[in-house]
mmCIF file of C-alpha atoms and ligand atoms in Angstrom:
data_model
loop_
_atom_site.group_PDB
_atom_site.id
_atom_site.type_symbol
_atom_site.label_atom_id
_atom_site.label_comp_id
_atom_site.label_asym_id
_atom_site.label_seq_id
_atom_site.Cartn_x
_atom_site.Cartn_y
_atom_site.Cartn_z
ATOM 1 C CA MET A 1 47.999 26.617 -25.448
ATOM 2 C CA LEU A 2 48.001 22.788 -25.813
ATOM 3 C CA ALA A 3 51.062 20.817 -25.372
ATOM 4 C CA LYS A 4 51.171 19.666 -28.895
ATOM 5 C CA ASP A 5 51.339 23.233 -30.062
ATOM 6 C CA CYS A 6 54.452 23.962 -28.269
ATOM 7 C CA GLU A 7 57.792 23.914 -29.970
ATOM 8 C CA LYS A 8 59.714 22.524 -26.994
ATOM 9 C CA LYS A 9 59.057 19.020 -25.382
ATOM 10 C CA ILE A 10 59.683 19.514 -21.736
ATOM 11 C CA ILE A 11 59.435 16.975 -18.888
ATOM 12 C CA LEU A 12 58.682 17.682 -15.222
ATOM 13 C CA THR A 13 58.374 15.029 -12.717
ATOM 14 C CA GLY A 14 59.394 14.523 -9.126
ATOM 15 C CA ASP A 15 59.129 12.813 -5.766
ATOM 16 C CA ARG A 16 58.602 13.797 -2.171
ATOM 17 C CA PRO A 17 61.861 13.410 -0.026
ATOM 18 C CA THR A 18 59.917 11.498 2.706
ATOM 19 C CA GLY A 19 62.101 8.383 2.428
ATOM 20 C CA LYS A 20 64.053 6.317 0.039
ATOM 21 C CA LEU A 21 62.567 5.443 -3.211
ATOM 22 C CA HIS A 22 61.022 2.026 -3.763
ATOM 23 C CA LEU A 23 59.863 -0.421 -6.557
ATOM 24 C CA GLY A 24 56.556 1.498 -6.911
ATOM 25 C CA HIS A 25 58.498 4.666 -7.965
ATOM 26 C CA TYR A 26 60.603 2.548 -10.149
ATOM 27 C CA VAL A 27 57.922 0.935 -12.322
ATOM 28 C CA GLY A 28 55.456 3.968 -11.898
ATOM 29 C CA SER A 29 57.835 6.598 -12.929
ATOM 30 C CA LEU A 30 61.655 6.292 -12.637
ATOM 31 C CA MET A 31 61.963 3.598 -15.335
ATOM 32 C CA ARG A 32 60.019 5.605 -17.729
ATOM 33 C CA ARG A 33 61.977 8.842 -17.020
ATOM 34 C CA VAL A 34 65.255 7.020 -17.860
ATOM 35 C CA GLU A 35 63.673 5.648 -21.219
ATOM 36 C CA LEU A 36 62.505 9.112 -22.118
ATOM 37 C CA GLN A 37 65.834 10.697 -21.098
ATOM 38 C CA ASN A 38 67.762 8.364 -23.271
ATOM 39 C CA SER A 39 65.234 8.600 -26.110
ATOM 40 C CA GLY A 40 66.711 11.970 -27.064
ATOM 41 C CA LYS A 41 63.093 13.124 -27.969
ATOM 42 C CA PHE A 42 62.930 15.691 -25.215
ATOM 43 C CA ASP A 43 64.413 19.230 -25.118
ATOM 44 C CA GLU A 44 64.603 19.290 -21.387
ATOM 45 C CA ILE A 45 64.127 17.025 -18.442
ATOM 46 C CA ASN A 46 63.617 18.471 -15.005
ATOM 47 C CA ILE A 47 63.297 16.314 -11.902
ATOM 48 C CA LEU A 48 62.043 18.036 -8.750
ATOM 49 C CA VAL A 49 62.783 16.806 -5.204
ATOM 50 C CA ALA A 50 59.565 18.157 -3.791
ATOM 51 C CA ASP A 51 60.628 18.998 -0.228
ATOM 52 C CA ASP A 52 58.014 21.811 0.299
ATOM 53 C CA GLN A 53 55.260 19.361 -0.647
ATOM 54 C CA ALA A 54 56.749 16.830 1.764
ATOM 55 C CA LEU A 55 56.572 19.391 4.608
ATOM 56 C CA THR A 56 52.743 19.692 4.150
ATOM 57 C CA ASP A 57 52.469 16.364 6.106
ATOM 58 C CA ASN A 58 55.855 16.516 7.888
ATOM 59 C CA TRP A 59 56.029 20.163 9.072
ATOM 60 C CA ASP A 60 57.029 18.931 12.502
ATOM 61 C CA ASN A 61 59.928 16.890 11.215
ATOM 62 C CA PRO A 62 61.979 18.924 8.701
ATOM 63 C CA LYS A 63 65.045 16.807 9.562
ATOM 64 C CA LYS A 64 63.366 13.753 7.902
ATOM 65 C CA ILE A 65 63.040 15.805 4.691
ATOM 66 C CA ARG A 66 66.479 17.276 4.813
ATOM 67 C CA ASP A 67 67.984 13.766 5.413
ATOM 68 C CA ASN A 68 66.190 12.219 2.504
ATOM 69 C CA ILE A 69 67.116 14.843 -0.153
ATOM 70 C CA ILE A 70 70.523 13.234 -0.780
ATOM 71 C CA GLU A 71 68.801 9.726 -0.579
ATOM 72 C CA VAL A 72 66.314 10.477 -3.249
ATOM 73 C CA ALA A 73 69.077 12.110 -5.393
ATOM 74 C CA LEU A 74 71.182 8.945 -4.992
ATOM 75 C CA ASP A 75 68.194 6.832 -5.964
ATOM 76 C CA TYR A 76 67.755 8.956 -9.221
ATOM 77 C CA LEU A 77 71.371 8.517 -10.114
ATOM 78 C CA SER A 78 71.387 4.905 -9.296
ATOM 79 C CA VAL A 79 68.493 4.029 -11.685
ATOM 80 C CA GLY A 80 70.302 5.812 -14.517
ATOM 81 C CA ILE A 81 69.201 9.547 -14.470
ATOM 82 C CA ASP A 82 72.110 11.181 -16.104
ATOM 83 C CA PRO A 83 73.120 14.646 -14.810
ATOM 84 C CA ASP A 84 74.440 15.471 -18.334
ATOM 85 C CA LYS A 85 70.899 14.792 -19.789
ATOM 86 C CA SER A 86 68.568 15.701 -16.987
ATOM 87 C CA PHE A 87 68.357 18.430 -14.275
ATOM 88 C CA ILE A 88 67.659 17.506 -10.717
ATOM 89 C CA CYS A 89 66.412 20.432 -8.529
ATOM 90 C CA ILE A 90 65.139 21.191 -5.055
ATOM 91 C CA GLN A 91 61.666 22.735 -4.730
ATOM 92 C CA SER A 92 62.058 25.008 -1.784
ATOM 93 C CA ALA A 93 65.198 26.720 -3.377
ATOM 94 C CA ILE A 94 63.133 27.846 -6.437
ATOM 95 C CA PRO A 95 61.188 31.078 -5.323
ATOM 96 C CA ALA A 96 58.982 31.321 -8.463
ATOM 97 C CA LEU A 97 57.270 28.202 -7.492
ATOM 98 C CA HIS A 98 55.900 29.944 -4.344
ATOM 99 C CA ALA A 99 54.803 33.014 -6.127
ATOM 100 C CA LEU A 100 53.000 31.037 -8.730
ATOM 101 C CA THR A 101 51.258 28.864 -6.147
ATOM 102 C CA PHE A 102 49.976 31.990 -4.540
ATOM 103 C CA TYR A 103 48.451 33.335 -7.746
ATOM 104 C CA TYR A 104 46.929 29.894 -8.638
ATOM 105 C CA MET A 105 45.288 29.619 -5.296
ATOM 106 C CA ASN A 106 42.854 32.252 -6.791
ATOM 107 C CA MET A 107 42.138 30.097 -9.732
ATOM 108 C CA VAL A 108 40.604 27.205 -7.868
ATOM 109 C CA THR A 109 37.864 26.832 -5.268
ATOM 110 C CA THR A 110 38.043 24.977 -1.996
ATOM 111 C CA GLN A 111 34.994 22.985 -3.139
ATOM 112 C CA ARG A 112 37.000 21.871 -6.282
ATOM 113 C CA LEU A 113 40.085 20.939 -4.107
ATOM 114 C CA SER A 114 37.990 18.914 -1.713
ATOM 115 C CA ARG A 115 36.746 16.733 -4.629
ATOM 116 C CA ASN A 116 40.366 15.540 -5.506
ATOM 117 C CA PRO A 117 40.173 11.737 -4.889
ATOM 118 C CA THR A 118 43.821 11.376 -4.270
ATOM 119 C CA VAL A 119 43.946 14.091 -1.718
ATOM 120 C CA LYS A 120 40.819 12.523 -0.056
ATOM 121 C CA SER A 121 42.537 9.130 0.255
ATOM 122 C CA GLU A 122 45.712 10.608 1.410
ATOM 123 C CA MET A 123 43.818 12.686 4.090
ATOM 124 C CA ALA A 124 42.184 9.514 5.341
ATOM 125 C CA LEU A 125 45.532 7.778 5.452
ATOM 126 C CA ARG A 126 47.065 10.611 7.575
ATOM 127 C CA GLY A 127 44.133 11.061 9.815
ATOM 128 C CA PHE A 128 43.506 14.573 8.566
ATOM 129 C CA ASN A 129 39.693 14.562 9.019
ATOM 130 C CA GLY A 130 39.053 18.011 7.579
ATOM 131 C CA SER A 131 37.366 19.643 10.587
ATOM 132 C CA SER A 132 38.875 21.657 13.243
ATOM 133 C CA THR A 133 40.345 19.837 16.195
ATOM 134 C CA GLU A 134 38.224 19.998 19.234
ATOM 135 C CA ASN A 135 39.091 16.481 19.873
ATOM 136 C CA ASP A 136 42.902 16.394 20.435
ATOM 137 C CA ASN A 137 43.051 12.855 19.026
ATOM 138 C CA GLU A 138 41.938 13.976 15.598
ATOM 139 C CA ALA A 139 44.403 15.894 13.362
ATOM 140 C CA GLY A 140 42.789 18.879 11.599
ATOM 141 C CA LEU A 141 43.533 19.392 7.890
ATOM 142 C CA PRO A 142 46.643 21.613 7.292
ATOM 143 C CA ALA A 143 45.851 24.141 4.659
ATOM 144 C CA GLY A 144 49.265 23.448 3.038
ATOM 145 C CA PHE A 145 48.292 19.832 2.544
ATOM 146 C CA PHE A 146 44.864 20.519 1.286
ATOM 147 C CA THR A 147 46.241 22.910 -1.380
ATOM 148 C CA TYR A 148 49.264 20.873 -2.479
ATOM 149 C CA PRO A 149 47.726 20.084 -5.905
ATOM 150 C CA VAL A 150 47.880 23.867 -6.506
ATOM 151 C CA SER A 151 51.628 23.996 -5.604
ATOM 152 C CA GLN A 152 52.046 20.908 -7.852
ATOM 153 C CA THR A 153 50.483 22.873 -10.745
ATOM 154 C CA ALA A 154 53.088 25.645 -10.167
ATOM 155 C CA ASP A 155 55.825 23.076 -10.295
ATOM 156 C CA ILE A 156 54.557 21.658 -13.665
ATOM 157 C CA THR A 157 53.738 24.940 -15.400
ATOM 158 C CA ALA A 158 56.714 26.950 -14.081
ATOM 159 C CA PHE A 159 58.874 24.669 -16.262
ATOM 160 C CA LYS A 160 56.287 24.784 -19.055
ATOM 161 C CA ALA A 161 56.160 21.070 -18.926
ATOM 162 C CA THR A 162 54.491 19.320 -21.797
ATOM 163 C CA ASN A 163 54.851 15.790 -20.432
ATOM 164 C CA VAL A 164 54.628 14.381 -16.861
ATOM 165 C CA PRO A 165 55.605 10.729 -16.391
ATOM 166 C CA VAL A 166 53.994 9.666 -13.185
ATOM 167 C CA GLY A 167 51.922 6.850 -11.584
ATOM 168 C CA GLU A 168 48.120 6.633 -11.594
ATOM 169 C CA ASP A 169 47.569 8.510 -8.255
ATOM 170 C CA GLN A 170 48.825 11.606 -10.055
ATOM 171 C CA LEU A 171 45.946 11.645 -12.655
ATOM 172 C CA PRO A 172 43.657 13.960 -10.534
ATOM 173 C CA MET A 173 46.693 16.285 -10.003
ATOM 174 C CA LEU A 174 47.214 16.563 -13.723
ATOM 175 C CA GLU A 175 43.420 17.314 -14.302
ATOM 176 C CA GLN A 176 43.672 20.006 -11.654
ATOM 177 C CA ALA A 177 46.696 21.510 -13.343
ATOM 178 C CA LYS A 178 44.970 21.580 -16.765
ATOM 179 C CA GLU A 179 42.025 23.411 -15.163
ATOM 180 C CA ILE A 180 44.258 26.028 -13.634
ATOM 181 C CA VAL A 181 46.156 26.590 -16.854
ATOM 182 C CA ARG A 182 42.870 27.218 -18.733
ATOM 183 C CA LYS A 183 41.536 29.477 -15.969
ATOM 184 C CA PHE A 184 44.724 31.511 -15.910
ATOM 185 C CA ASN A 185 45.133 31.882 -19.679
ATOM 186 C CA ASN A 186 41.372 32.832 -19.996
ATOM 187 C CA THR A 187 41.309 35.268 -17.137
ATOM 188 C CA TYR A 188 44.388 37.091 -18.285
ATOM 189 C CA ASN A 189 43.745 36.536 -21.917
ATOM 190 C CA CYS A 190 47.169 35.043 -22.606
ATOM 191 C CA ASP A 191 48.755 31.814 -23.714
ATOM 192 C CA VAL A 192 51.625 31.839 -21.141
ATOM 193 C CA LEU A 193 50.872 28.630 -19.450
ATOM 194 C CA VAL A 194 51.134 25.224 -21.151
ATOM 195 C CA GLU A 195 48.539 22.331 -20.574
ATOM 196 C CA PRO A 196 50.686 19.266 -19.621
ATOM 197 C CA ASP A 197 49.962 15.723 -20.686
ATOM 198 C CA ILE A 198 50.307 12.751 -18.242
ATOM 199 C CA MET A 199 52.384 9.762 -19.254
ATOM 200 C CA LEU A 200 51.233 6.691 -17.476
ATOM 201 C CA PRO A 201 53.002 3.385 -17.656
ATOM 202 C CA GLU A 202 51.503 1.133 -20.366
ATOM 203 C CA ASN A 203 51.515 -1.954 -18.053
ATOM 204 C CA ALA A 204 48.448 -1.513 -15.756
ATOM 205 C CA THR A 205 50.224 -3.156 -12.683
ATOM 206 C CA GLN A 206 53.085 -0.700 -13.039
ATOM 207 C CA ARG A 207 50.676 2.329 -12.746
ATOM 208 C CA ARG A 208 49.906 1.478 -9.128
ATOM 209 C CA LEU A 209 52.068 -1.161 -7.724
ATOM 210 C CA PRO A 210 50.569 -2.619 -4.542
ATOM 211 C CA GLY A 211 52.513 -2.938 -1.374
ATOM 212 C CA LEU A 212 54.088 -6.201 -0.106
ATOM 213 C CA ASP A 213 51.015 -6.656 2.148
ATOM 214 C CA GLY A 214 48.820 -6.539 -1.014
ATOM 215 C CA LYS A 215 46.553 -4.023 0.672
ATOM 216 C CA ALA A 216 47.229 -0.581 -0.864
ATOM 217 C CA LYS A 217 49.819 0.925 -3.229
ATOM 218 C CA MET A 218 53.328 0.488 -2.222
ATOM 219 C CA SER A 219 54.089 3.781 -0.369
ATOM 220 C CA LYS A 220 56.895 5.213 1.821
ATOM 221 C CA SER A 221 54.346 6.407 4.297
ATOM 222 C CA LEU A 222 52.849 2.792 4.723
ATOM 223 C CA GLY A 223 56.137 0.899 5.182
ATOM 224 C CA ASN A 224 55.074 -1.816 2.800
ATOM 225 C CA CYS A 225 58.019 -1.362 0.338
ATOM 226 C CA ILE A 226 61.025 -2.944 -1.158
ATOM 227 C CA TYR A 227 63.448 0.009 -1.445
ATOM 228 C CA LEU A 228 65.831 0.330 -4.428
ATOM 229 C CA SER A 229 68.660 0.517 -1.847
ATOM 230 C CA ASP A 230 67.698 -2.629 0.065
ATOM 231 C CA ASP A 231 70.485 -5.178 0.414
ATOM 232 C CA PRO A 232 70.047 -8.663 -1.118
ATOM 233 C CA LYS A 233 69.146 -10.203 2.184
ATOM 234 C CA THR A 234 66.518 -7.695 3.034
ATOM 235 C CA VAL A 235 65.009 -8.174 -0.488
ATOM 236 C CA LYS A 236 65.007 -11.937 0.037
ATOM 237 C CA ASN A 237 63.320 -11.663 3.426
ATOM 238 C CA LYS A 238 60.647 -9.299 2.162
ATOM 239 C CA ILE A 239 59.876 -11.424 -0.821
ATOM 240 C CA MET A 240 59.828 -14.655 1.175
ATOM 241 C CA SER A 241 57.187 -13.169 3.562
ATOM 242 C CA MET A 242 55.118 -11.351 0.985
ATOM 243 C CA TYR A 243 51.296 -11.723 0.741
ATOM 244 C CA THR A 244 50.282 -14.525 -1.650
ATOM 245 C CA ASP A 245 47.031 -16.479 -1.386
ATOM 246 C CA PRO A 246 45.716 -17.484 1.986
ATOM 247 C CA THR A 247 43.506 -20.269 0.674
ATOM 248 C CA HIS A 248 46.586 -21.855 -0.855
ATOM 249 C CA ILE A 249 47.550 -23.961 2.079
ATOM 250 C CA ASN A 250 49.004 -27.233 0.565
ATOM 251 C CA ILE A 251 51.060 -27.199 -2.697
ATOM 252 C CA SER A 252 48.384 -29.347 -4.372
ATOM 253 C CA ASP A 253 45.631 -26.880 -3.526
ATOM 254 C CA PRO A 254 44.268 -24.716 -6.370
ATOM 255 C CA GLY A 255 45.474 -21.212 -6.012
ATOM 256 C CA HIS A 256 44.559 -17.575 -6.894
ATOM 257 C CA VAL A 257 46.781 -15.424 -8.945
ATOM 258 C CA ASP A 258 44.554 -12.195 -8.705
ATOM 259 C CA GLY A 259 45.564 -10.272 -5.627
ATOM 260 C CA ASN A 260 48.499 -12.584 -5.053
ATOM 261 C CA MET A 261 51.543 -10.309 -4.791
ATOM 262 C CA VAL A 262 53.933 -12.825 -6.291
ATOM 263 C CA PHE A 263 52.080 -12.754 -9.571
ATOM 264 C CA THR A 264 51.317 -9.240 -9.400
ATOM 265 C CA TYR A 265 55.067 -8.392 -9.127
ATOM 266 C CA LEU A 266 55.865 -10.875 -11.852
ATOM 267 C CA ASP A 267 53.266 -8.951 -14.095
ATOM 268 C CA ALA A 268 55.053 -5.706 -13.314
ATOM 269 C CA PHE A 269 58.819 -6.778 -13.531
ATOM 270 C CA LEU A 270 59.148 -9.730 -15.970
ATOM 271 C CA LYS A 271 60.930 -8.315 -19.038
ATOM 272 C CA ASP A 272 60.470 -11.247 -21.467
ATOM 273 C CA ASP A 273 60.002 -15.069 -21.789
ATOM 274 C CA SER A 274 63.813 -15.650 -21.930
ATOM 275 C CA GLN A 275 63.873 -15.208 -18.120
ATOM 276 C CA PHE A 276 61.802 -18.424 -17.875
ATOM 277 C CA ALA A 277 64.384 -20.213 -20.033
ATOM 278 C CA GLU A 278 67.015 -18.983 -17.740
ATOM 279 C CA TYR A 279 65.447 -19.441 -14.269
ATOM 280 C CA LEU A 280 62.415 -21.601 -14.535
ATOM 281 C CA PRO A 281 62.624 -23.640 -17.767
ATOM 282 C CA GLU A 282 59.675 -25.828 -17.041
ATOM 283 C CA TYR A 283 57.384 -22.950 -18.052
ATOM 284 C CA LYS A 284 57.588 -21.108 -21.346
ATOM 285 C CA ASN A 285 55.889 -18.019 -19.919
ATOM 286 C CA LEU A 286 53.871 -16.455 -17.196
ATOM 287 C CA ASP A 287 50.561 -17.669 -18.584
ATOM 288 C CA GLU A 288 51.770 -21.277 -18.310
ATOM 289 C CA MET A 289 53.134 -20.749 -14.693
ATOM 290 C CA LYS A 290 49.792 -18.990 -13.666
ATOM 291 C CA GLU A 291 47.813 -21.866 -15.104
ATOM 292 C CA HIS A 292 49.669 -24.393 -12.956
ATOM 293 C CA TYR A 293 49.249 -22.325 -9.872
ATOM 294 C CA LEU A 294 45.498 -22.062 -10.482
ATOM 295 C CA LYS A 295 45.164 -25.658 -11.094
ATOM 296 C CA GLY A 296 47.200 -26.639 -7.939
ATOM 297 C CA GLY A 297 50.700 -28.293 -7.664
ATOM 298 C CA LEU A 298 52.852 -25.205 -7.638
ATOM 299 C CA GLY A 299 54.174 -24.073 -4.341
ATOM 300 C CA ASP A 300 54.674 -20.476 -3.004
ATOM 301 C CA VAL A 301 58.296 -20.893 -2.263
ATOM 302 C CA LYS A 302 59.303 -21.984 -5.651
ATOM 303 C CA CYS A 303 57.359 -18.893 -7.087
ATOM 304 C CA LYS A 304 59.031 -16.633 -4.612
ATOM 305 C CA LYS A 305 62.447 -17.853 -5.523
ATOM 306 C CA PHE A 306 61.749 -17.204 -9.181
ATOM 307 C CA LEU A 307 60.482 -13.647 -8.334
ATOM 308 C CA LEU A 308 63.646 -13.009 -6.319
ATOM 309 C CA LYS A 309 65.739 -13.801 -9.323
ATOM 310 C CA ILE A 310 63.694 -11.520 -11.535
ATOM 311 C CA MET A 311 63.759 -8.777 -8.937
ATOM 312 C CA GLU A 312 67.526 -8.945 -8.410
ATOM 313 C CA GLU A 313 67.971 -8.511 -12.286
ATOM 314 C CA THR A 314 66.468 -5.128 -11.797
ATOM 315 C CA LEU A 315 67.971 -4.325 -8.387
ATOM 316 C CA GLU A 316 71.617 -5.428 -8.705
ATOM 317 C CA PRO A 317 72.642 -2.874 -11.296
ATOM 318 C CA ILE A 318 70.871 -0.129 -9.305
ATOM 319 C CA ARG A 319 72.739 -1.076 -6.142
ATOM 320 C CA ALA A 320 76.100 -1.170 -8.106
ATOM 321 C CA GLU A 321 75.501 2.314 -9.579
ATOM 322 C CA ARG A 322 74.570 3.575 -5.962
ATOM 323 C CA ALA A 323 77.814 2.186 -4.564
ATOM 324 C CA LYS A 324 79.768 4.416 -7.042
ATOM 325 C CA TRP A 325 77.881 7.612 -6.243
ATOM 326 C CA VAL A 326 77.945 7.095 -2.421
ATOM 327 C CA GLN A 327 81.878 7.405 -2.679
ATOM 328 C CA ASP A 328 81.314 11.016 -3.802
ATOM 329 C CA ILE A 329 78.316 12.659 -2.013
ATOM 330 C CA GLY A 330 79.886 16.146 -2.691
ATOM 331 C CA SER A 331 79.302 15.584 -6.435
ATOM 332 C CA VAL A 332 75.652 14.590 -5.721
ATOM 333 C CA PHE A 333 75.318 17.829 -4.010
ATOM 334 C CA ASP A 334 76.799 19.740 -6.886
ATOM 335 C CA ILE A 335 74.441 18.010 -9.265
ATOM 336 C CA LEU A 336 71.470 19.253 -7.112
ATOM 337 C CA LYS A 337 72.877 22.833 -7.083
ATOM 338 C CA ALA A 338 73.384 23.052 -10.790
ATOM 339 C CA GLY A 339 69.900 21.651 -11.517
ATOM 340 C CA THR A 340 68.360 24.091 -9.041
ATOM 341 C CA ASP A 341 70.261 27.063 -10.590
ATOM 342 C CA HIS A 342 68.820 26.098 -13.940
ATOM 343 C CA ALA A 343 65.416 25.739 -12.520
ATOM 344 C CA VAL A 344 65.591 29.165 -10.855
ATOM 345 C CA LYS A 345 66.276 30.745 -14.189
ATOM 346 C CA VAL A 346 63.642 29.012 -16.313
ATOM 347 C CA THR A 347 60.941 29.316 -13.687
ATOM 348 C CA ASN A 348 61.649 33.071 -13.065
ATOM 349 C CA GLU A 349 61.028 33.644 -16.773
ATOM 350 C CA THR A 350 57.642 31.964 -16.517
ATOM 351 C CA LEU A 351 56.790 33.944 -13.435
ATOM 352 C CA ASN A 352 57.775 37.208 -15.232
ATOM 353 C CA GLU A 353 55.575 36.202 -18.151
ATOM 354 C CA CYS A 354 52.671 35.512 -15.801
ATOM 355 C CA ARG A 355 53.083 38.810 -13.943
ATOM 356 C CA ALA A 356 53.260 40.568 -17.319
ATOM 357 C CA ALA A 357 49.904 38.853 -18.431
ATOM 358 C CA MET A 358 48.351 39.967 -15.050
ATOM 359 C CA ARG A 359 49.932 43.382 -15.556
ATOM 360 C CA ILE A 360 51.538 43.365 -12.111
ATOM 361 C CA ASN A 361 55.000 43.553 -13.379
ATOM 362 C CA TYR A 362 55.266 46.988 -12.131
ATOM 363 C CA PHE A 363 58.914 47.529 -12.159
ATOM 364 C CA ASP A 364 59.431 46.379 -15.575
ATOM 365 C CA ASP A 365 56.539 48.663 -16.791
ATOM 366 C CA LYS A 366 57.360 52.093 -15.478
ATOM 367 C CA PRO A 367 56.571 54.035 -18.680
ATOM 368 C CA SER A 368 53.101 52.634 -19.018
ATOM 369 C CA ILE A 369 52.356 52.964 -15.356
ATOM 370 C CA VAL A 370 53.398 56.592 -15.464
ATOM 371 C CA ALA A 371 51.347 57.136 -18.730
ATOM 372 C CA ASP A 372 48.313 55.407 -17.286
ATOM 373 C CA TRP A 373 48.469 57.514 -14.143
ATOM 374 C CA GLU A 374 48.826 60.787 -16.118
ATOM 375 C CA ALA A 375 45.964 59.869 -18.434
ATOM 376 C CA TRP A 376 43.694 59.021 -15.476
ATOM 377 C CA GLU A 377 44.720 62.218 -13.714
ATOM 378 C CA LYS A 378 43.872 64.251 -16.928
ATOM 379 C CA GLU A 379 40.537 62.502 -17.280
ATOM 380 C CA SER A 380 39.537 63.214 -13.643
ATOM 381 C CA HIS A 381 40.466 66.902 -14.020
ATOM 382 C CA GLN A 382 38.433 67.130 -17.163
ATOM 383 C CA ALA A 383 35.420 65.530 -15.428
ATOM 384 C CA GLN A 384 35.535 68.225 -12.629
HETATM 385 P P1 ATP B 1 54.503 9.297 0.250
HETATM 386 O O1 ATP B 1 53.979 8.142 1.103
HETATM 387 O O2 ATP B 1 55.422 10.228 1.065
HETATM 388 O O3 ATP B 1 53.313 10.169 -0.418
HETATM 389 P P2 ATP B 1 54.961 7.856 -2.067
HETATM 390 O O4 ATP B 1 55.490 6.536 -1.874
HETATM 391 O O5 ATP B 1 53.536 7.884 -2.432
HETATM 392 O O6 ATP B 1 55.365 8.749 -0.875
HETATM 393 P P3 ATP B 1 55.479 10.024 -3.978
HETATM 394 O O7 ATP B 1 56.771 10.716 -3.676
HETATM 395 O O8 ATP B 1 54.256 10.639 -3.327
HETATM 396 O O9 ATP B 1 55.696 8.496 -3.225
HETATM 397 O O10 ATP B 1 55.337 9.623 -5.396
HETATM 398 C C1 ATP B 1 56.292 9.960 -6.356
HETATM 399 C C2 ATP B 1 55.957 9.387 -7.772
HETATM 400 O O11 ATP B 1 56.005 7.927 -7.742
HETATM 401 C C3 ATP B 1 54.541 9.753 -8.252
HETATM 402 O O12 ATP B 1 54.730 9.876 -9.747
HETATM 403 C C4 ATP B 1 53.740 8.487 -8.018
HETATM 404 O O13 ATP B 1 52.635 8.327 -8.931
HETATM 405 C C5 ATP B 1 54.828 7.373 -8.124
HETATM 406 N N1 ATP B 1 54.446 6.234 -7.337
HETATM 407 C C6 ATP B 1 54.571 6.281 -6.001
HETATM 408 N N2 ATP B 1 54.065 5.020 -5.460
HETATM 409 C C7 ATP B 1 53.744 4.339 -6.566
HETATM 410 C C8 ATP B 1 53.243 2.915 -6.725
HETATM 411 N N3 ATP B 1 53.087 2.138 -5.694
HETATM 412 N N4 ATP B 1 53.049 2.527 -8.036
HETATM 413 C C9 ATP B 1 53.222 3.293 -9.040
HETATM 414 N N5 ATP B 1 53.743 4.624 -8.909
HETATM 415 C C10 ATP B 1 53.984 5.059 -7.781
HETATM 416 MG MG1 MG B 2 52.546 10.023 -2.369
#
């Protein structure tokens, strides 16, 4: 069944509780989630704190995951996720996701999994070399990490999600999910599972925001982030020391804007030209500012100060909202519990449908199991 054929429009998205959420999450996914939530166009929005997935490369440090569950929930609430409109749930407390992962493991080959480009680059990042560890210095590849795209398929399909708003690194995961959906539905001749559509940010820079060092994507695991919960002084320090253009030594030197993080972040965070009128009136828009930098005569400090103003327009309201929620962590916990209870209910329904399609729903199917057995018994007697 294709997403467009479904009656309900359902969103599933989530994050690994491996640390506080950062600006990459904000532009890649959180901002969009809030827009979609408030658009009123979706029947259901589920946001999953993917703690099981986080354990696949943090199995030796479950405390880190435990500690970050509330942090991630606080980040959601701070950016405008509204518990009256969206459910927030915890992956490990939803048993149907584990069962579905187990069935989907048979719908994919190890060869197919090893071609996933995001998993490949994440393996390299974590030093999971994929071979067994004769050399103690080289980490082998945990089966749980290798197969996490399968568990992610379980997350998406268990909610019958039609739309998944995520960053660009998730494209291969969505492709994998679609393949598993097709294989499952074909194998068991059913239309239980729904093919999800990815929703990427329209702005190319927002799809994969690079880190402050300009080297890779901003990522909790790389420590190159501005966190949504950073205080103003920290944000200022991070922006003032961010990577710009090493060839732009004197203000009068011509500079580069491509690969220069100040301009990359301006591309991602500027809302409209009125922000120039307010904070940097000598330019009408970003094109004019870039032109000046390229030509020479515009200093990095001035650009960074402008970026700081723009950044704070985004971060200040988030901080203010967070300050309210931290007064009442008990309520944050209750929101997680309510979202998880809802998730258990809807995912159990999908699991039951899958088991029925596979005809392994034994205890719901006593009459036909008894009848099948009796028919088979009769046939074998006749054959004797
Ligand atoms: P980890 O390092 O633990 O993998 P992460 O920083 O990559 O953490 P995830 O929890 O893996 O964050 O990602 C959650 C969501 O945020 C995904 O939808 C992902 O596409 C999006 N996302 C993460 N980092 C970025 C980024 N730098 N730019 C755009 N989107 C991002
Ligand atoms: Mg990640």
